[in-house]
Short mmCIF file of C-alpha atoms in Angstrom, two decimals:
data_model
loop_
_atom_site.label_atom_id
_atom_site.label_comp_id
_atom_site.label_asym_id
_atom_site.label_seq_id
_atom_site.Cartn_x
_atom_site.Cartn_y
_atom_site.Cartn_z
CA UNK U 1 0.05 0.04 0.02
CA UNK U 2 2.70 2.41 0.97
CA UNK U 3 4.28 2.57 -2.26
CA UNK U 4 1.38 4.17 -3.90
CA UNK U 5 1.64 7.15 -1.80
CA UNK U 6 3.99 9.07 -4.15
CA UNK U 7 1.73 8.53 -7.11
CA UNK U 8 -1.29 9.38 -5.51
CA UNK U 9 0.25 12.63 -4.28
CA UNK U 10 1.07 13.49 -7.80
CA UNK U 11 -2.59 12.51 -8.78
CA UNK U 12 -3.83 14.94 -6.30
CA UNK U 13 -1.50 17.70 -7.29
CA UNK U 14 -2.57 16.96 -10.76
CA UNK U 15 -6.12 17.23 -9.82
CA UNK U 16 -5.60 20.69 -8.39
CA UNK U 17 -3.75 21.84 -11.41
CA UNK U 18 -6.27 20.39 -13.82
CA UNK U 19 -9.37 21.81 -12.00
CA UNK U 20 -11.31 23.89 -14.53
CA UNK U 21 -11.71 26.75 -12.26
CA UNK U 22 -8.29 28.09 -12.78
CA UNK U 23 -9.88 31.45 -13.48
CA UNK U 24 -10.25 31.54 -9.80
CA UNK U 25 -7.03 30.36 -7.83
CA UNK U 26 -9.00 30.50 -4.53
CA UNK U 27 -11.63 28.27 -5.73
CA UNK U 28 -9.17 25.95 -7.12
CA UNK U 29 -7.49 25.84 -3.81
CA UNK U 30 -10.76 25.34 -2.05
CA UNK U 31 -11.93 22.64 -4.47
CA UNK U 32 -8.87 20.57 -3.44
CA UNK U 33 -9.72 20.94 0.17
CA UNK U 34 -11.55 17.73 0.64
CA UNK U 35 -9.68 15.03 2.10
CA UNK U 36 -9.50 11.72 3.79
CA UNK U 37 -9.98 9.47 0.89
CA UNK U 38 -6.64 10.24 -0.45
CA UNK U 39 -5.19 8.59 2.66
CA UNK U 40 -4.21 5.04 2.62
CA UNK U 41 -5.75 3.61 5.75
CA UNK U 42 -9.22 2.94 6.81
CA UNK U 43 -8.90 4.75 10.08
CA UNK U 44 -8.79 8.09 8.45
CA UNK U 45 -11.37 10.86 9.02
CA UNK U 46 -13.21 11.96 5.99
CA UNK U 47 -13.99 15.82 5.74
CA UNK U 48 -15.07 18.19 3.02
CA UNK U 49 -15.51 21.99 2.70
CA UNK U 50 -17.93 23.46 0.50
CA UNK U 51 -19.52 26.77 -0.35
CA UNK U 52 -21.44 29.11 -2.57
CA UNK U 53 -21.50 32.86 -3.42
CA UNK U 54 -24.55 34.50 -5.11
CA UNK U 55 -25.29 37.96 -6.20
CA UNK U 56 -28.77 39.03 -7.34
CA UNK U 57 -30.00 41.93 -9.15
CA UNK U 58 -33.71 42.91 -8.73
CA UNK U 59 -35.75 45.28 -10.79
CA UNK U 60 -39.42 46.06 -10.24
CA UNK U 61 -41.82 48.35 -12.20
CA UNK U 62 -43.59 49.47 -8.81
CA UNK U 63 -43.34 48.28 -5.24
CA UNK U 64 -39.88 47.12 -3.88
CA UNK U 65 -38.37 43.51 -3.48
CA UNK U 66 -34.90 43.19 -1.73
CA UNK U 67 -34.22 46.88 -1.49
CA UNK U 68 -34.78 49.79 -3.57
CA UNK U 69 -35.67 47.67 -6.60
CA UNK U 70 -37.72 50.40 -8.54
CA UNK U 71 -34.32 51.72 -9.60
CA UNK U 72 -32.75 48.31 -9.83
CA UNK U 73 -31.19 46.88 -6.49
CA UNK U 74 -28.13 44.88 -5.84
CA UNK U 75 -29.23 44.22 -2.28
CA UNK U 76 -29.46 40.50 -2.81
CA UNK U 77 -26.33 38.58 -1.71
CA UNK U 78 -26.00 34.98 -0.38
CA UNK U 79 -22.67 33.48 0.59
CA UNK U 80 -22.09 30.61 2.58
CA UNK U 81 -19.17 28.43 3.65
CA UNK U 82 -19.69 24.85 5.42
CA UNK U 83 -17.54 22.09 6.55
CA UNK U 84 -18.54 18.43 7.34
CA UNK U 85 -16.46 16.05 9.26
CA UNK U 86 -17.07 12.25 9.37
CA UNK U 87 -15.41 10.88 12.46
CA UNK U 88 -17.07 7.54 12.15
CA UNK U 89 -19.12 6.07 9.21
CA UNK U 90 -22.22 7.07 10.97
CA UNK U 91 -21.18 10.18 13.02
CA UNK U 92 -21.09 13.53 11.23
CA UNK U 93 -20.20 17.01 12.39
CA UNK U 94 -21.16 19.96 10.16
CA UNK U 95 -21.58 23.65 10.42
CA UNK U 96 -22.20 26.47 7.98
CA UNK U 97 -21.94 30.17 8.21
CA UNK U 98 -23.96 32.43 6.13
CA UNK U 99 -23.89 36.06 4.89
CA UNK U 100 -27.20 37.12 3.66
CA UNK U 101 -28.36 40.67 2.57
CA UNK U 102 -31.87 40.95 1.12
CA UNK U 103 -32.70 44.70 1.59
CA UNK U 104 -35.08 45.61 4.28
CA UNK U 105 -36.27 42.12 4.90
CA UNK U 106 -33.09 40.91 6.00
CA UNK U 107 -30.53 43.10 7.83
CA UNK U 108 -28.75 40.56 9.74
CA UNK U 109 -25.62 40.03 7.62
CA UNK U 110 -23.50 37.02 9.10
CA UNK U 111 -25.15 34.08 11.06
CA UNK U 112 -24.55 30.74 12.13
CA UNK U 113 -26.89 28.79 9.73
CA UNK U 114 -26.29 25.42 11.11
CA UNK U 115 -24.00 23.38 13.55
CA UNK U 116 -24.92 19.98 14.41
CA UNK U 117 -23.98 16.45 15.01
CA UNK U 118 -25.57 13.55 13.13
CA UNK U 119 -25.43 10.00 14.51
CA UNK U 120 -27.38 7.11 12.95
CA UNK U 121 -27.51 3.23 13.04
CA UNK U 122 -28.55 0.85 10.44
CA UNK U 123 -30.84 -2.20 10.91
CA UNK U 124 -32.65 -4.99 9.00
CA UNK U 125 -29.74 -5.58 6.61
CA UNK U 126 -29.23 -1.66 6.15
CA UNK U 127 -32.84 -1.31 4.97
CA UNK U 128 -33.73 0.72 8.18
CA UNK U 129 -31.81 3.71 9.34
CA UNK U 130 -32.57 5.54 12.56
CA UNK U 131 -30.89 8.58 13.37
CA UNK U 132 -30.62 11.78 15.68
CA UNK U 133 -29.31 15.18 14.67
CA UNK U 134 -28.93 17.85 17.38
CA UNK U 135 -27.56 21.37 17.56
CA UNK U 136 -28.58 24.32 15.23
CA UNK U 137 -30.43 22.17 12.68
CA UNK U 138 -31.89 23.09 9.20
CA UNK U 139 -35.75 22.87 9.35
CA UNK U 140 -36.84 20.30 7.02
CA UNK U 141 -40.10 21.55 5.41
CA UNK U 142 -41.50 20.98 2.04
CA UNK U 143 -39.33 20.44 -0.97
CA UNK U 144 -36.87 23.44 -0.70
CA UNK U 145 -36.66 24.90 2.78
CA UNK U 146 -33.69 23.28 4.19
CA UNK U 147 -31.35 24.53 1.63
CA UNK U 148 -33.30 27.56 0.47
CA UNK U 149 -30.55 30.11 0.46
CA UNK U 150 -28.53 28.09 -2.16
CA UNK U 151 -29.88 29.14 -5.59
CA UNK U 152 -28.34 25.89 -7.06
CA UNK U 153 -30.92 23.98 -4.91
CA UNK U 154 -33.91 26.35 -5.79
CA UNK U 155 -35.95 26.00 -9.05
CA UNK U 156 -35.71 29.77 -9.42
CA UNK U 157 -34.07 32.86 -8.02
CA UNK U 158 -37.21 33.87 -6.12
CA UNK U 159 -38.96 30.95 -4.44
CA UNK U 160 -42.75 30.60 -4.66
CA UNK U 161 -43.46 33.14 -2.10
CA UNK U 162 -46.84 31.78 -0.99
CA UNK U 163 -45.07 28.84 0.68
CA UNK U 164 -41.43 30.15 1.25
CA UNK U 165 -41.76 33.72 2.65
CA UNK U 166 -38.48 35.60 1.82
CA UNK U 167 -39.64 39.03 2.26
CA UNK U 168 -41.85 38.54 5.26
CA UNK U 169 -40.58 38.27 8.85
CA UNK U 170 -41.53 34.79 9.51
CA UNK U 171 -38.65 33.49 7.22
CA UNK U 172 -36.18 34.09 10.17
CA UNK U 173 -38.02 31.57 12.24
CA UNK U 174 -38.22 28.94 9.43
CA UNK U 175 -34.69 28.51 8.43
CA UNK U 176 -33.03 26.70 11.22
CA UNK U 177 -33.75 26.06 14.99
CA UNK U 178 -31.95 24.97 18.05
CA UNK U 179 -32.81 21.50 19.18
CA UNK U 180 -32.97 18.06 18.03
CA UNK U 181 -34.40 15.89 15.19
CA UNK U 182 -35.13 12.23 15.02
CA UNK U 183 -35.23 10.63 11.52
CA UNK U 184 -35.79 7.25 10.09
CA UNK U 185 -35.49 5.88 6.53
CA UNK U 186 -36.83 2.56 5.27
CA UNK U 187 -36.00 1.30 1.88
CA UNK U 188 -38.09 -1.35 0.22
CA UNK U 189 -36.95 -2.04 -3.33
CA UNK U 190 -37.44 1.09 -5.30
CA UNK U 191 -39.42 2.64 -2.60
CA UNK U 192 -37.97 4.85 0.23
CA UNK U 193 -39.94 6.29 3.30
CA UNK U 194 -38.54 8.81 5.29
CA UNK U 195 -40.00 10.27 8.72
CA UNK U 196 -38.61 13.19 10.65
CA UNK U 197 -39.73 14.62 13.97
CA UNK U 198 -38.14 17.86 15.32
CA UNK U 199 -38.34 19.61 18.77
CA UNK U 200 -36.39 22.92 18.66
CA UNK U 201 -36.27 26.58 19.87
CA UNK U 202 -37.33 28.87 16.82
CA UNK U 203 -35.09 31.67 16.03
CA UNK U 204 -38.02 34.00 16.53
CA UNK U 205 -36.37 36.69 18.17
CA UNK U 206 -34.15 37.44 15.21
CA UNK U 207 -35.13 39.30 12.06
CA UNK U 208 -38.59 40.64 11.99
CA UNK U 209 -40.24 37.26 13.16
CA UNK U 210 -41.78 38.74 16.36
CA UNK U 211 -43.19 41.57 14.32
CA UNK U 212 -44.71 39.10 11.92
CA UNK U 213 -46.05 36.78 14.55
CA UNK U 214 -47.62 39.36 16.75
CA UNK U 215 -48.88 41.43 13.67
CA UNK U 216 -47.25 44.42 15.12
CA UNK U 217 -44.45 45.80 13.08
CA UNK U 218 -41.14 46.43 15.02
CA UNK U 219 -42.83 44.84 18.31
CA UNK U 220 -40.25 45.10 21.03
CA UNK U 221 -40.23 42.32 23.40
CA UNK U 222 -39.31 38.61 23.85
CA UNK U 223 -40.76 35.44 22.21
CA UNK U 224 -40.95 32.49 24.75
CA UNK U 225 -43.00 29.36 25.47
CA UNK U 226 -42.60 25.89 24.35
CA UNK U 227 -40.25 24.70 21.33
CA UNK U 228 -41.82 24.26 18.05
CA UNK U 229 -42.71 20.70 16.90
CA UNK U 230 -42.12 19.69 13.33
CA UNK U 231 -42.99 16.42 11.50
CA UNK U 232 -42.25 15.43 7.93
CA UNK U 233 -43.30 12.35 5.99
CA UNK U 234 -41.63 11.55 2.61
CA UNK U 235 -42.28 8.87 0.03
CA UNK U 236 -39.75 8.64 -2.77
CA UNK U 237 -39.70 6.30 -5.87
CA UNK U 238 -36.75 5.44 -7.85
CA UNK U 239 -34.18 7.88 -5.97
CA UNK U 240 -36.68 10.84 -6.20
CA UNK U 241 -38.26 10.29 -9.65
CA UNK U 242 -41.46 10.73 -7.90
CA UNK U 243 -41.89 12.26 -4.46
CA UNK U 244 -44.88 12.86 -2.13
CA UNK U 245 -44.41 14.74 1.17
CA UNK U 246 -46.28 16.04 3.92
CA UNK U 247 -44.83 18.54 6.57
CA UNK U 248 -46.28 20.15 9.36
CA UNK U 249 -45.07 22.79 11.81
CA UNK U 250 -46.80 23.42 15.17
CA UNK U 251 -45.98 26.69 16.93
CA UNK U 252 -47.09 28.00 20.42
CA UNK U 253 -45.25 31.05 21.61
CA UNK U 254 -45.72 33.77 24.19
CA UNK U 255 -44.93 37.19 23.40
CA UNK U 256 -43.80 39.29 26.52
CA UNK U 257 -43.99 42.97 25.79
CA UNK U 258 -40.85 45.07 26.33
CA UNK U 259 -42.51 48.33 25.51
CA UNK U 260 -45.13 50.31 27.60
CA UNK U 261 -48.54 50.48 25.93
CA UNK U 262 -47.79 47.23 23.99
CA UNK U 263 -49.86 44.38 25.55
CA UNK U 264 -48.31 40.77 25.71
CA UNK U 265 -50.14 37.96 24.10
CA UNK U 266 -49.98 34.43 22.86
CA UNK U 267 -49.65 33.03 19.17
CA UNK U 268 -50.50 29.74 18.05
CA UNK U 269 -49.73 28.60 14.56
CA UNK U 270 -50.16 25.57 12.52
CA UNK U 271 -48.49 25.19 9.14
CA UNK U 272 -49.31 21.89 7.20
CA UNK U 273 -47.79 21.55 3.64
CA UNK U 274 -48.39 18.86 1.05
CA UNK U 275 -45.76 18.55 -1.65
CA UNK U 276 -45.63 16.62 -4.99
CA UNK U 277 -43.00 16.09 -7.34
CA UNK U 278 -42.35 14.14 -10.64
CA UNK U 279 -39.05 14.08 -12.39
CA UNK U 280 -38.64 12.91 -15.78
CA UNK U 281 -35.37 13.06 -17.82
CA UNK U 282 -36.24 16.39 -19.40
CA UNK U 283 -38.87 17.82 -17.28
CA UNK U 284 -40.07 18.09 -13.63
CA UNK U 285 -43.68 18.97 -12.41
CA UNK U 286 -43.95 20.20 -8.92
CA UNK U 287 -46.98 21.39 -6.65
CA UNK U 288 -47.16 22.35 -3.16
CA UNK U 289 -50.22 23.46 -1.14
CA UNK U 290 -50.31 24.53 2.45
CA UNK U 291 -52.12 26.71 4.72
CA UNK U 292 -51.15 28.66 8.13
CA UNK U 293 -53.75 28.62 10.69
CA UNK U 294 -52.90 31.59 13.23
CA UNK U 295 -54.49 32.24 16.42
CA UNK U 296 -53.49 35.36 18.36
CA UNK U 297 -54.85 35.92 21.89
CA UNK U 298 -54.23 38.49 24.57
CA UNK U 299 -52.62 41.65 23.04
CA UNK U 300 -55.59 43.50 24.90
CA UNK U 301 -58.03 42.36 22.35
CA UNK U 302 -60.41 39.50 21.44
CA UNK U 303 -58.81 36.29 20.18
CA UNK U 304 -58.24 36.50 16.41
CA UNK U 305 -58.01 33.36 14.29
CA UNK U 306 -57.22 33.36 10.56
CA UNK U 307 -56.21 30.76 8.02
CA UNK U 308 -53.98 31.80 5.13
CA UNK U 309 -53.23 29.56 2.17
CA UNK U 310 -50.50 29.19 -0.49
CA UNK U 311 -50.27 27.08 -3.56
CA UNK U 312 -48.12 26.81 -6.66
CA UNK U 313 -47.57 24.65 -9.68
CA UNK U 314 -44.48 24.62 -11.41
CA UNK U 315 -42.76 23.01 -14.50
CA UNK U 316 -39.17 22.78 -15.25
CA UNK U 317 -37.66 21.84 -18.56
CA UNK U 318 -33.90 20.89 -19.21
CA UNK U 319 -33.24 22.17 -22.59
CA UNK U 320 -29.54 20.55 -22.50
CA UNK U 321 -26.99 19.80 -19.82
CA UNK U 322 -26.32 23.56 -19.18
CA UNK U 323 -29.71 25.14 -19.84
CA UNK U 324 -33.09 24.73 -18.05
CA UNK U 325 -36.15 26.68 -18.02
CA UNK U 326 -38.91 27.05 -15.42
CA UNK U 327 -42.58 28.19 -15.48
CA UNK U 328 -44.79 28.68 -12.32
CA UNK U 329 -47.94 29.99 -11.12
CA UNK U 330 -48.08 30.83 -7.44
CA UNK U 331 -51.09 32.06 -5.33
CA UNK U 332 -51.39 33.37 -1.92
CA UNK U 333 -54.47 34.22 0.09
CA UNK U 334 -54.15 35.97 3.53
CA UNK U 335 -57.59 34.26 4.24
CA UNK U 336 -58.68 31.42 2.35
CA UNK U 337 -62.34 32.08 3.39
CA UNK U 338 -61.94 35.56 1.76
CA UNK U 339 -59.86 35.12 -1.31
CA UNK U 340 -60.79 38.43 -2.80
CA UNK U 341 -59.70 40.16 0.36
CA UNK U 342 -62.79 42.08 0.35
CA UNK U 343 -63.77 41.66 4.10
CA UNK U 344 -60.07 41.86 5.29
CA UNK U 345 -59.78 45.14 3.47
CA UNK U 346 -62.94 46.43 5.02
CA UNK U 347 -61.86 45.16 8.59
CA UNK U 348 -58.25 46.43 8.33
CA UNK U 349 -59.10 49.58 6.47
CA UNK U 350 -56.50 48.66 3.84
CA UNK U 351 -56.74 48.23 0.02
CA UNK U 352 -57.76 44.61 -1.15
CA UNK U 353 -54.49 43.83 -2.90
CA UNK U 354 -52.76 43.62 0.58
CA UNK U 355 -54.41 40.30 1.24
CA UNK U 356 -53.63 38.18 -1.93
CA UNK U 357 -50.83 37.77 -4.42
CA UNK U 358 -50.87 35.87 -7.65
CA UNK U 359 -47.60 35.49 -9.28
CA UNK U 360 -46.86 34.21 -12.76
CA UNK U 361 -43.13 33.52 -13.30
CA UNK U 362 -40.91 32.48 -16.16
CA UNK U 363 -37.23 31.91 -15.88
CA UNK U 364 -34.18 30.50 -17.54
CA UNK U 365 -30.74 29.43 -16.13
CA UNK U 366 -27.52 28.59 -17.65
CA UNK U 367 -24.43 26.73 -16.25
CA UNK U 368 -21.93 28.68 -18.41
CA UNK U 369 -18.86 27.18 -16.72
CA UNK U 370 -18.73 24.09 -14.29
CA UNK U 371 -19.97 25.31 -10.97
CA UNK U 372 -21.06 28.83 -12.23
CA UNK U 373 -24.29 29.71 -13.24
CA UNK U 374 -26.55 32.68 -14.30
CA UNK U 375 -30.38 32.66 -13.65
CA UNK U 376 -32.84 35.23 -14.93
CA UNK U 377 -36.51 35.30 -14.35
CA UNK U 378 -39.62 37.56 -15.05
CA UNK U 379 -42.41 37.60 -12.57
CA UNK U 380 -45.98 39.14 -13.49
CA UNK U 381 -47.60 39.72 -10.05
CA UNK U 382 -51.15 40.85 -9.04
CA UNK U 383 -51.40 41.71 -5.23
CA UNK U 384 -48.96 42.80 -2.60
CA UNK U 385 -49.71 40.25 0.17
CA UNK U 386 -45.97 39.04 0.52
CA UNK U 387 -44.19 42.45 0.17
CA UNK U 388 -41.98 43.48 2.92
CA UNK U 389 -43.34 46.52 4.85
CA UNK U 390 -39.60 47.46 5.43
CA UNK U 391 -38.98 48.01 1.87
CA UNK U 392 -42.40 49.34 1.24
CA UNK U 393 -43.39 51.83 3.85
CA UNK U 394 -46.12 53.27 1.49
CA UNK U 395 -47.91 49.96 2.05
CA UNK U 396 -48.72 50.82 5.67
CA UNK U 397 -50.28 54.02 4.58
CA UNK U 398 -52.72 52.44 2.14
CA UNK U 399 -50.43 52.64 -0.84
CA UNK U 400 -48.74 50.08 -3.17
CA UNK U 401 -49.46 49.18 -6.60
CA UNK U 402 -51.55 45.98 -7.09
CA UNK U 403 -50.25 45.09 -10.53
CA UNK U 404 -46.48 45.07 -10.79
CA UNK U 405 -43.61 43.24 -12.71
CA UNK U 406 -40.38 41.86 -11.31
CA UNK U 407 -37.18 41.00 -13.13
CA UNK U 408 -34.55 39.15 -11.17
CA UNK U 409 -31.04 38.13 -12.23
CA UNK U 410 -28.48 36.06 -10.35
CA UNK U 411 -24.99 34.92 -10.78
CA UNK U 412 -23.71 32.19 -8.60
CA UNK U 413 -20.55 30.14 -7.94
CA UNK U 414 -20.29 27.02 -5.85
CA UNK U 415 -17.35 24.81 -4.76
CA UNK B 1 -24.80 3.39 -27.68
CA UNK B 2 -24.49 -0.20 -29.16
CA UNK B 3 -21.07 -1.45 -29.35
CA UNK B 4 -19.73 0.99 -26.63
CA UNK B 5 -18.61 -0.90 -23.52
CA UNK B 6 -21.23 -0.38 -20.75
CA UNK B 7 -20.61 0.81 -17.17
CA UNK B 8 -20.10 -1.73 -14.32
CA UNK B 9 -19.73 -1.22 -10.51
CA UNK B 10 -16.15 -1.39 -9.40
CA UNK B 11 -14.69 -1.83 -6.03
CA UNK B 12 -11.09 -3.05 -5.07
CA UNK B 13 -12.01 -6.23 -3.44
CA UNK B 14 -15.16 -6.97 -5.58
CA UNK B 15 -17.31 -6.73 -2.49
CA UNK B 16 -19.73 -4.44 -4.75
CA UNK B 17 -20.21 -6.94 -7.37
CA UNK B 18 -23.29 -8.66 -5.86
CA UNK B 19 -25.17 -5.56 -4.68
CA UNK B 20 -28.75 -4.94 -5.79
CA UNK B 21 -29.77 -1.96 -7.56
CA UNK B 22 -31.47 -0.40 -4.41
CA UNK B 23 -28.38 -0.95 -2.32
CA UNK B 24 -26.17 0.70 -5.05
CA UNK B 25 -28.47 3.72 -5.13
CA UNK B 26 -28.51 4.15 -1.33
CA UNK B 27 -24.55 4.13 -1.71
CA UNK B 28 -24.38 6.59 -4.53
CA UNK B 29 -26.95 8.93 -3.04
CA UNK B 30 -24.46 8.85 0.04
CA UNK B 31 -27.11 7.43 2.39
CA UNK B 32 -25.48 4.28 3.12
CA UNK B 33 -22.06 5.15 4.58
CA UNK B 34 -20.53 1.95 5.82
CA UNK B 35 -19.99 -1.56 4.45
CA UNK B 36 -21.13 -4.57 6.58
CA UNK B 37 -17.70 -5.05 8.21
CA UNK B 38 -17.79 -1.48 9.30
CA UNK B 39 -15.34 0.11 6.83
CA UNK B 40 -16.43 3.48 5.60
CA UNK B 41 -17.85 3.53 2.08
CA UNK B 42 -15.86 5.90 -0.04
CA UNK B 43 -17.72 6.80 -3.23
CA UNK B 44 -15.97 8.03 -6.43
CA UNK B 45 -17.76 9.44 -9.56
CA UNK B 46 -16.93 10.99 -12.93
CA UNK B 47 -18.13 14.47 -13.62
CA UNK B 48 -21.78 14.90 -14.17
CA UNK B 49 -21.43 15.30 -17.96
CA UNK B 50 -19.19 12.37 -18.60
CA UNK B 51 -21.02 9.78 -20.89
CA UNK B 52 -19.93 6.85 -18.55
CA UNK B 53 -21.51 8.74 -15.51
CA UNK B 54 -24.60 9.35 -17.42
CA UNK B 55 -24.91 5.73 -18.43
CA UNK B 56 -24.02 4.56 -15.12
CA UNK B 57 -26.62 6.59 -13.33
CA UNK B 58 -29.41 5.51 -15.91
CA UNK B 59 -28.50 1.87 -16.50
CA UNK B 60 -27.31 0.74 -13.05
CA UNK B 61 -29.05 3.09 -10.72
CA UNK B 62 -32.07 3.95 -12.74
CA UNK B 63 -31.89 7.49 -12.05
CA UNK B 64 -30.84 10.66 -14.00
CA UNK B 65 -27.46 12.55 -13.43
CA UNK B 66 -29.45 15.63 -12.22
CA UNK B 67 -31.24 13.62 -9.57
CA UNK B 68 -27.92 12.64 -8.04
CA UNK B 69 -26.52 16.02 -8.23
CA UNK B 70 -29.68 17.60 -6.63
CA UNK B 71 -29.40 15.00 -3.71
CA UNK B 72 -25.78 15.78 -3.23
CA UNK B 73 -26.42 19.53 -3.12
CA UNK B 74 -29.02 19.02 -0.61
CA UNK B 75 -26.62 16.91 1.63
CA UNK B 76 -23.99 19.49 1.38
CA UNK B 77 -25.91 22.55 2.08
CA UNK B 78 -28.08 21.05 4.79
CA UNK B 79 -24.83 19.67 6.41
CA UNK B 80 -26.46 16.19 6.52
CA UNK B 81 -23.76 14.17 4.51
CA UNK B 82 -20.67 14.04 2.47
CA UNK B 83 -20.78 13.86 -1.38
CA UNK B 84 -18.63 11.56 -3.65
CA UNK B 85 -15.01 12.55 -4.81
CA UNK B 86 -15.03 13.49 -8.56
CA UNK B 87 -12.29 12.07 -10.51
CA UNK B 88 -11.68 13.27 -14.11
CA UNK B 89 -10.95 10.10 -16.01
CA UNK B 90 -11.74 6.38 -15.94
CA UNK B 91 -8.07 5.66 -15.47
CA UNK B 92 -8.06 7.72 -12.36
CA UNK B 93 -11.25 6.26 -11.14
CA UNK B 94 -9.53 2.71 -11.33
CA UNK B 95 -6.48 3.75 -9.40
CA UNK B 96 -8.20 5.76 -6.65
CA UNK B 97 -10.91 3.08 -5.99
CA UNK B 98 -8.08 0.35 -6.00
CA UNK B 99 -5.97 2.20 -3.26
CA UNK B 100 -8.82 3.52 -1.22
CA UNK B 101 -10.12 1.25 1.67
CA UNK B 102 -13.86 0.80 1.23
CA UNK B 103 -13.72 2.61 -2.26
CA UNK B 104 -16.31 2.02 -4.81
CA UNK B 105 -16.93 3.60 -8.23
CA UNK B 106 -17.58 2.34 -11.72
CA UNK B 107 -15.64 1.40 -14.79
CA UNK B 108 -16.42 0.33 -18.40
CA UNK B 109 -17.26 -3.43 -18.76
#
């Protein structure tokens, strides 16, 4: 075995030099930074380092998304670096740091995205896996949530906003949470069943989650109460050729006011989501439907209960190995019993378009060099329900344009 | 396609020769991480667009290369697994798998 060491070293050096990203020496250096398997004895620790950097440009005809987009905004940046270390075949440590800027809707800059330990065991001749993940853990919700900040794993630059809020404050509480997650996988021929159950402290004191949950913008105070519960059941056929999923989040939090004149209260939210996907060689069809039932009590008011709903249907087409296109129709209703927004508008003394959003989007992406992509898309939107009040102060004064267009462009590199 | 040698699974000690398609799928999707004797499984693949990788994905695993890439991306960016080592040539694949304990990849028949 030892006599191979020299030749292997040469192979490794050649691999670094051959790397197609010599345009970016740093990237080439980073690309070579995964090790372990080069080593020659089985006791070696395997580790990997990966990351991504994405820069977006957003232009809107009216209203604002990710900064002052009416004049064109560059306030959409996503940069992440992560490392994973496998100490034993079934023991993995991993962490990711994330920098994100998304205009008024995300002003946190750097954050610890996840830092977790994952341990599992296999049973029944490897057909069954049982595992535990603990630490700051990504929230497994629907098809895209757990890696939603990486454009490579999204179908489009801007995710369907009816399900994956990016401009609304709740986003911060949906990304990752501090706690534990039990998971199980069972394989039976071409079929795979996956169950996850999570108990974790949501990050609802960060970003504008508190404001979103209490319905009072810039509410100052603390969120407490029991941790969130989350469950997800996944069925996959043929490595994900077909996929069906049910996810549900159950949130029950107490808001303790930190400001005079602002009452404390309780927020209970239940968010179920159904997901379906079919992947053929050239095309993929995806749909997700969910609703958020929110009950607010206390706040010196009578309890208020509403149920919003979100739904989208999406087609993707792979034109070649490097080009793909996406077409999607995405609908959000703030109250599914009042889809026109008429009675909500009357009750809240706001225009109707604040309570729905219908978004028709078409996009194109091109991987122009290995691990580099550019994605462009156009959205025609009717309604302003998912716009950030931080980027659109006129919305709070009854303004905002119900009919608007959005153009988005993103360049991304991954290693 | 006819006349071109097809892909076959390759492991140094032949321990992958009798594996079923669904076990191989679990291995190349990076969900099965150790051999029955406890050795870590170390997976090698050719680049996504390499003809042999495309054929291996479709003919042996019964999936499309984009499915593998999407699954690997999800593992990497949610911190829930490692991804295969990419080698550039079939020669390099043969060599790396041969000298890596627990190594598995694929070569031409």
